[in-house]
Amino acid sequence: MTTTSSDAPSRTRQVGLPWSALLALGTAVFITSLTETLPAGVLPEMSASLSTSSGATGQAVTVYAAGTALTAIPLATATASVPRKPLLLGAMAVFLVANTLTAVAPGYIVLLAGRFLAGVAAGLAWAILAGYARRIAPVGSEGRAIAVAMTGIPVALSLGVPAGTLIGEQVGWRAAFGVVSLLTLAVIGWIGLSVPGVGQPVIERADIDRSGLAPGSAKSPLRQALAVPGVVAVMVTVTTFVLGHTIIYAYIAPYLQHAELGSATDAVLLAFGVACLVSIWYVGRHVDRRPRTLMITGAVLFTLATAALAITATHAIVWVSAVLWGLGWGGAPTLLQTAAGQAGMRHSTAAADIAQAVLVTLWNTAMALGGIIGGLLLQSWGATVVAASAAVLGAVSLLVVAGARHHAFPTTQAAP
């Protein structure tokens, strides 16, 4: 069966990026990223209010990530035939309800239920957002469009969480989540007004022929997506790179104490955050022309930075490593989501969306495992082994990217 994607005409007519629509998607990314980590900034206030321990309250982050990791792939598969705009609006509406439930939760169990539901809604939204940005962009500017949408991640980490923490300290943690709900309501209206609707095309004959999969294949959508050349290599890179980053990032404060820089933790993280912003800006400008070079460079910078942290805790080296780490990591979400989308599109738009859902699942799983593994390494062998483990995982990512030159991270861009 041969069809034509309903968004193809609009994409060929566009001249510049649809900035309002992309910024609306970027704000949705910002809100969901901020909400995932916001409890870390208001943990003492939440614990006191709910009469729970810090460890128990910290599970609010875990259940959010679990909601995303457990449901992103099944929901993306089940909604593969649903038009993207109403699906995104529905996901953000559920997120609004769930986050509001968190803000008014009378007890610990209701809090966890709200967080889990928010994670489910965020997982579905994340599986849609990168593909949506790609599909409303002019041909040849898909990577830039994804970069604009993904700017919400470093902004949430470098500005959103500190702002939410300040609100929590001054007004209360419930007010911090209430502000997120108000922002969510606003972005729902923004998406409704400025983001164009796109349909979800069925698999095209040309896409099947390009992918090498047999027409009429009985494979499930998930198996079809994973069978597309390059998709698995991208997912291995996602897993190793995010795992390596999380292992060191989650325990950067103990490392800095080990380096006798504990009092400068905020300043070091600020330097890291600014470097991340520079990285995502640069990657956004060049991702459509040099995605492979940028991904290799990012993996090299991350590996060198974490290896340096493992070798020495000299203050100057720590500061330089923080900046190199940020430069290597900041553009990673854009590069990896672009690579997943490009690989999946060799089969179909639906396969690209499923690939994004797999990426979201592996990303959150790697974050959860990174916290666990990093904690065990820190407790058993110390901060330098944590940094060394991150460097090893960075090196593995680099090897996968270097070897996947034909499909996952091609030397030359595939034709759209």
XYZ file of C-alpha atoms in Angstrom:
416
model
C 0.000 0.000 0.000
C 1.401 3.367 -1.009
C 0.412 6.581 0.720
C 1.733 10.086 1.003
C 2.361 11.743 4.322
C -0.155 14.474 4.987
C 2.527 16.900 6.083
C 4.728 16.650 2.996
C 3.217 19.601 1.075
C 3.542 21.994 3.994
C 7.151 21.025 4.566
C 8.172 21.657 0.965
C 6.497 25.082 0.920
C 8.091 26.383 4.123
C 11.108 28.673 3.860
C 12.193 29.308 7.470
C 11.814 27.449 10.718
C 8.331 27.661 12.312
C 9.705 29.378 15.397
C 6.504 29.797 17.398
C 5.568 26.145 16.965
C 9.087 24.909 17.797
C 9.332 27.120 20.871
C 5.978 25.766 22.049
C 7.346 22.229 21.692
C 10.553 23.319 23.432
C 8.528 24.682 26.336
C 6.763 21.332 26.637
C 10.207 19.679 26.782
C 11.275 22.200 29.418
C 8.210 21.520 31.594
C 8.534 17.736 31.499
C 12.307 17.851 32.092
C 11.917 20.288 34.977
C 9.183 18.250 36.631
C 11.253 15.065 36.566
C 14.053 16.533 38.697
C 12.206 19.240 40.661
C 11.746 17.059 43.801
C 15.526 16.979 44.232
C 15.507 20.736 44.806
C 12.614 20.776 47.294
C 13.247 17.446 48.999
C 13.543 18.759 52.588
C 10.288 20.721 52.305
C 8.437 17.739 50.793
C 9.736 15.370 53.462
C 8.708 17.685 56.293
C 5.256 18.297 54.824
C 4.498 14.630 54.175
C 6.220 13.315 57.345
C 8.434 10.970 55.346
C 12.182 10.390 55.219
C 14.327 12.010 52.544
C 14.999 8.581 51.046
C 11.298 7.796 50.766
C 10.467 11.190 49.332
C 13.282 10.828 46.824
C 11.350 7.967 45.264
C 9.148 10.654 43.730
C 11.897 10.966 41.115
C 12.145 7.188 40.709
C 8.426 6.580 40.107
C 8.329 9.416 37.544
C 11.184 7.816 35.597
C 9.531 4.400 35.991
C 6.262 5.716 34.577
C 8.126 6.984 31.534
C 10.340 3.931 31.036
C 7.575 1.347 31.457
C 4.973 2.912 29.189
C 6.699 4.980 26.479
C 7.081 2.080 24.014
C 3.640 0.457 24.576
C 1.849 3.801 24.328
C 3.798 4.886 21.243
C 2.967 1.570 19.585
C -0.704 1.712 20.559
C -1.085 5.300 19.311
C 0.887 4.905 16.079
C -2.210 5.639 13.954
C -3.378 8.662 15.975
C -2.775 12.167 14.526
C 0.050 13.839 16.372
C -1.490 17.138 17.482
C -4.490 15.793 19.435
C -2.264 13.071 20.876
C 0.287 15.628 22.095
C -2.436 17.862 23.512
C -3.977 14.861 25.265
C -0.624 13.851 26.763
C -0.006 17.372 28.054
C -3.553 17.531 29.477
C -2.960 14.299 31.419
C 0.380 15.714 32.560
C -1.427 18.836 33.809
C -3.876 16.759 35.844
C -1.120 14.520 37.240
C 1.167 17.407 38.209
C -1.729 19.243 39.858
C -2.483 16.061 41.794
C 1.136 16.120 42.976
C 0.804 19.748 44.072
C -2.297 19.078 46.200
C -1.429 15.527 47.315
C -2.715 15.002 50.882
C -0.323 12.121 51.524
C 2.631 10.104 50.318
C 0.703 7.466 48.311
C -1.262 10.078 46.372
C 1.996 11.919 45.693
C 3.581 8.789 44.190
C 0.463 8.085 42.124
C 0.527 11.604 40.722
C 4.216 11.363 39.931
C 3.822 8.008 38.184
C 0.950 9.312 36.048
C 2.953 12.448 35.207
C 5.833 10.210 34.099
C 3.493 8.203 31.863
C 2.165 11.347 30.193
C 5.662 12.810 29.839
C 6.929 9.587 28.264
C 4.237 9.695 25.586
C 4.892 13.395 24.967
C 8.647 12.776 24.669
C 8.036 9.993 22.159
C 6.133 12.524 20.025
C 8.045 15.787 20.435
C 11.257 15.135 18.488
C 9.384 13.542 15.596
C 6.885 16.385 15.602
C 9.660 18.979 15.394
C 11.208 17.058 12.511
C 7.943 16.873 10.577
C 7.029 20.572 10.766
C 10.512 21.715 9.737
C 11.549 22.613 6.189
C 13.327 19.825 4.349
C 17.019 19.933 5.243
C 16.483 21.720 8.568
C 15.081 18.823 10.589
C 18.080 18.652 12.908
C 17.924 22.380 13.684
C 14.233 22.026 14.478
C 14.931 19.191 16.931
C 17.715 21.260 18.489
C 15.308 24.148 19.136
C 12.782 21.795 20.723
C 15.429 20.074 22.831
C 16.770 23.368 24.213
C 14.246 22.838 26.992
C 16.483 20.164 28.560
C 19.562 22.265 29.464
C 17.376 25.275 30.283
C 15.394 23.125 32.737
C 18.576 21.841 34.383
C 20.521 25.111 34.481
C 17.674 27.569 35.202
C 14.403 25.746 35.868
C 15.445 23.574 38.792
C 17.197 26.429 40.675
C 14.133 28.661 40.104
C 11.806 25.910 41.294
C 14.017 25.348 44.329
C 13.862 29.064 45.171
C 10.059 29.052 44.914
C 9.929 25.948 47.103
C 12.121 27.539 49.748
C 10.302 30.882 49.769
C 6.663 29.845 49.229
C 6.555 26.057 49.584
C 7.070 22.971 47.454
C 3.388 22.803 46.503
C 3.658 26.285 45.005
C 6.604 25.142 42.875
C 4.531 22.331 41.362
C 1.578 24.721 41.054
C 3.687 27.042 38.904
C 4.540 24.073 36.663
C 0.809 23.349 36.281
C 0.148 26.957 35.257
C 2.969 26.765 32.718
C 1.539 23.503 31.395
C -1.891 25.086 30.949
C -0.285 27.964 29.059
C 1.739 25.682 26.785
C -1.347 23.608 25.963
C -2.963 26.780 24.650
C 0.242 27.742 22.830
C 0.448 24.340 21.117
C -3.214 24.533 20.171
C -2.748 27.934 18.524
C 0.668 27.725 16.881
C 1.607 24.089 16.208
C 0.265 22.801 12.882
C -1.561 19.504 12.818
C 0.122 16.591 11.086
C -1.363 13.200 10.376
C 0.296 9.882 11.093
C 0.918 8.218 7.716
C 0.886 4.499 7.323
C 4.014 2.726 6.129
C 4.912 3.607 2.584
C 6.027 1.089 -0.033
C 9.105 3.207 -0.787
C 10.034 3.238 2.876
C 9.725 -0.546 3.039
C 11.867 -1.018 -0.023
C 14.584 1.287 1.344
C 14.629 -0.441 4.715
C 15.149 -3.910 3.299
C 12.173 -5.311 5.223
C 9.828 -7.569 3.362
C 6.472 -6.067 2.348
C 3.628 -7.498 4.340
C 5.945 -8.364 7.211
C 4.115 -9.680 10.247
C 6.564 -8.056 12.622
C 5.176 -5.839 15.364
C 5.832 -2.070 15.025
C 8.502 -2.325 17.715
C 10.310 -5.211 16.020
C 10.057 -3.448 12.661
C 11.647 -0.319 14.121
C 14.471 -2.264 15.777
C 15.093 -4.197 12.554
C 15.805 -1.006 10.597
C 19.588 -0.774 10.041
C 21.185 1.690 12.427
C 18.446 1.866 15.056
C 20.031 -0.643 17.446
C 23.429 1.071 17.202
C 21.827 4.399 18.122
C 20.116 2.782 21.106
C 23.374 1.228 22.330
C 24.974 4.670 22.129
C 22.063 6.207 24.056
C 22.354 3.604 26.803
C 26.114 3.831 27.287
C 26.391 7.612 26.934
C 23.481 8.436 29.273
C 24.604 5.792 31.768
C 28.125 7.223 31.824
C 26.861 10.779 32.221
C 24.437 9.893 35.017
C 26.983 7.874 36.991
C 29.202 10.937 37.386
C 26.538 13.683 37.356
C 24.462 12.110 40.130
C 27.520 12.027 42.401
C 29.360 15.160 41.322
C 28.931 16.703 44.789
C 30.801 13.852 46.545
C 33.463 13.987 43.827
C 33.932 17.724 44.343
C 34.198 17.157 48.098
C 36.883 14.581 47.348
C 38.624 17.235 45.235
C 38.289 19.777 48.074
C 35.939 21.868 45.933
C 32.775 21.116 47.857
C 32.131 24.798 48.578
C 32.297 25.545 44.836
C 29.770 22.904 43.758
C 27.231 25.492 42.588
C 29.867 27.363 40.599
C 31.200 24.192 38.950
C 27.674 23.117 37.983
C 27.032 26.611 36.610
C 30.132 26.328 34.423
C 28.910 22.918 33.270
C 25.425 24.323 32.542
C 26.737 27.287 30.544
C 28.925 24.929 28.504
C 25.840 22.777 27.857
C 23.973 25.806 26.506
C 26.892 26.683 24.225
C 26.990 23.081 23.009
C 23.308 22.856 22.167
C 23.490 26.211 20.362
C 26.427 25.056 18.242
C 24.961 21.616 17.594
C 21.666 23.194 16.574
C 23.425 25.284 13.930
C 25.390 22.384 12.415
C 23.500 19.152 13.168
C 21.941 18.940 9.686
C 25.344 19.143 7.987
C 27.780 17.380 10.325
C 25.881 15.066 12.700
C 28.538 12.344 12.722
C 31.426 14.734 13.379
C 29.490 16.408 16.200
C 28.570 13.090 17.841
C 32.160 11.837 17.706
C 33.411 15.150 19.084
C 30.886 15.040 21.932
C 31.872 11.496 22.883
C 35.576 12.398 22.746
C 35.121 15.477 24.947
C 33.047 13.555 27.500
C 35.530 10.685 27.625
C 38.548 12.990 27.997
C 36.835 15.070 30.682
C 35.800 12.125 32.849
C 39.146 10.385 32.346
C 40.895 13.551 33.558
C 38.629 13.617 36.633
C 39.618 10.012 37.330
C 43.339 10.700 36.995
C 43.651 13.882 39.021
C 41.601 16.132 41.286
C 43.736 19.197 40.642
C 41.444 22.210 40.844
C 42.322 23.648 37.443
C 41.787 20.265 35.780
C 38.408 19.854 37.500
C 37.206 23.231 36.214
C 38.416 22.566 32.670
C 36.899 19.078 32.740
C 33.519 20.472 33.832
C 33.498 22.783 30.818
C 34.625 20.052 28.386
C 32.024 17.687 29.836
C 29.292 20.289 29.263
C 30.461 20.931 25.704
C 30.410 17.205 24.995
C 27.105 16.467 26.687
C 24.912 19.509 25.948
C 24.169 18.629 22.329
C 23.809 14.884 22.961
C 19.979 14.836 23.257
C 19.646 16.635 19.924
C 22.228 14.455 18.180
C 20.884 11.157 19.490
C 17.232 11.980 18.807
C 18.166 13.206 15.336
C 20.071 9.970 14.683
C 17.152 7.848 15.937
C 14.685 9.739 13.759
C 16.868 9.541 10.658
C 17.462 5.820 11.115
C 13.771 5.076 11.708
C 12.694 7.164 8.722
C 14.472 4.712 6.435
C 11.453 2.494 7.105
C 8.586 4.902 7.854
C 7.471 7.833 9.958
C 5.766 5.385 12.299
C 9.060 3.496 12.769
C 10.816 6.795 13.525
C 8.283 7.560 16.255
C 8.671 4.074 17.743
C 12.444 4.556 17.687
C 11.984 7.792 19.649
C 9.868 5.905 22.202
C 12.601 3.282 22.577
C 15.117 6.095 23.057
C 12.973 7.663 25.797
C 12.669 4.311 27.570
C 16.392 3.549 27.417
C 17.258 7.116 28.431
C 15.193 6.905 31.606
C 16.352 3.363 32.344
C 19.976 4.449 32.004
C 19.340 7.387 34.338
C 17.833 5.088 36.965
C 20.667 2.559 36.633
C 23.259 5.326 36.684
C 22.079 6.473 40.089
C 22.195 2.932 41.464
C 25.514 1.906 39.915
C 27.192 5.211 40.725
C 26.109 4.937 44.345
C 27.495 1.417 44.652
C 30.792 2.436 43.055
C 31.101 5.482 45.288
C 30.405 3.499 48.439
C 32.718 0.618 47.550
C 35.656 2.239 45.735
C 35.372 6.005 45.907
C 34.860 9.024 43.678
C 37.766 8.395 41.293
C 36.343 4.991 40.300
C 32.995 6.682 39.606
C 34.727 9.047 37.179
C 36.758 6.213 35.640
C 33.595 4.163 35.037
C 31.996 7.126 33.295
C 35.087 7.440 31.085
C 34.934 3.751 30.133
C 31.282 4.081 29.132
C 32.115 7.220 27.160
C 34.814 5.290 25.310
C 32.340 2.515 24.489
C 29.933 5.121 23.097
C 32.731 6.565 20.992
C 33.584 3.141 19.549
C 29.958 2.447 18.638
C 29.562 5.825 16.933
C 32.861 5.423 15.075
C 31.875 1.983 13.841
C 28.308 2.819 12.832
C 29.239 4.977 9.863
C 26.834 3.432 7.350
C 23.403 3.624 9.011
C 23.307 4.952 12.584
C 25.777 7.834 12.268
C 26.446 8.087 8.525
C 29.286 10.093 7.078
C 26.908 11.659 4.577
C 23.293 12.622 5.129
C 20.694 10.318 3.694
C 18.274 11.867 1.274
C 14.946 12.765 2.889
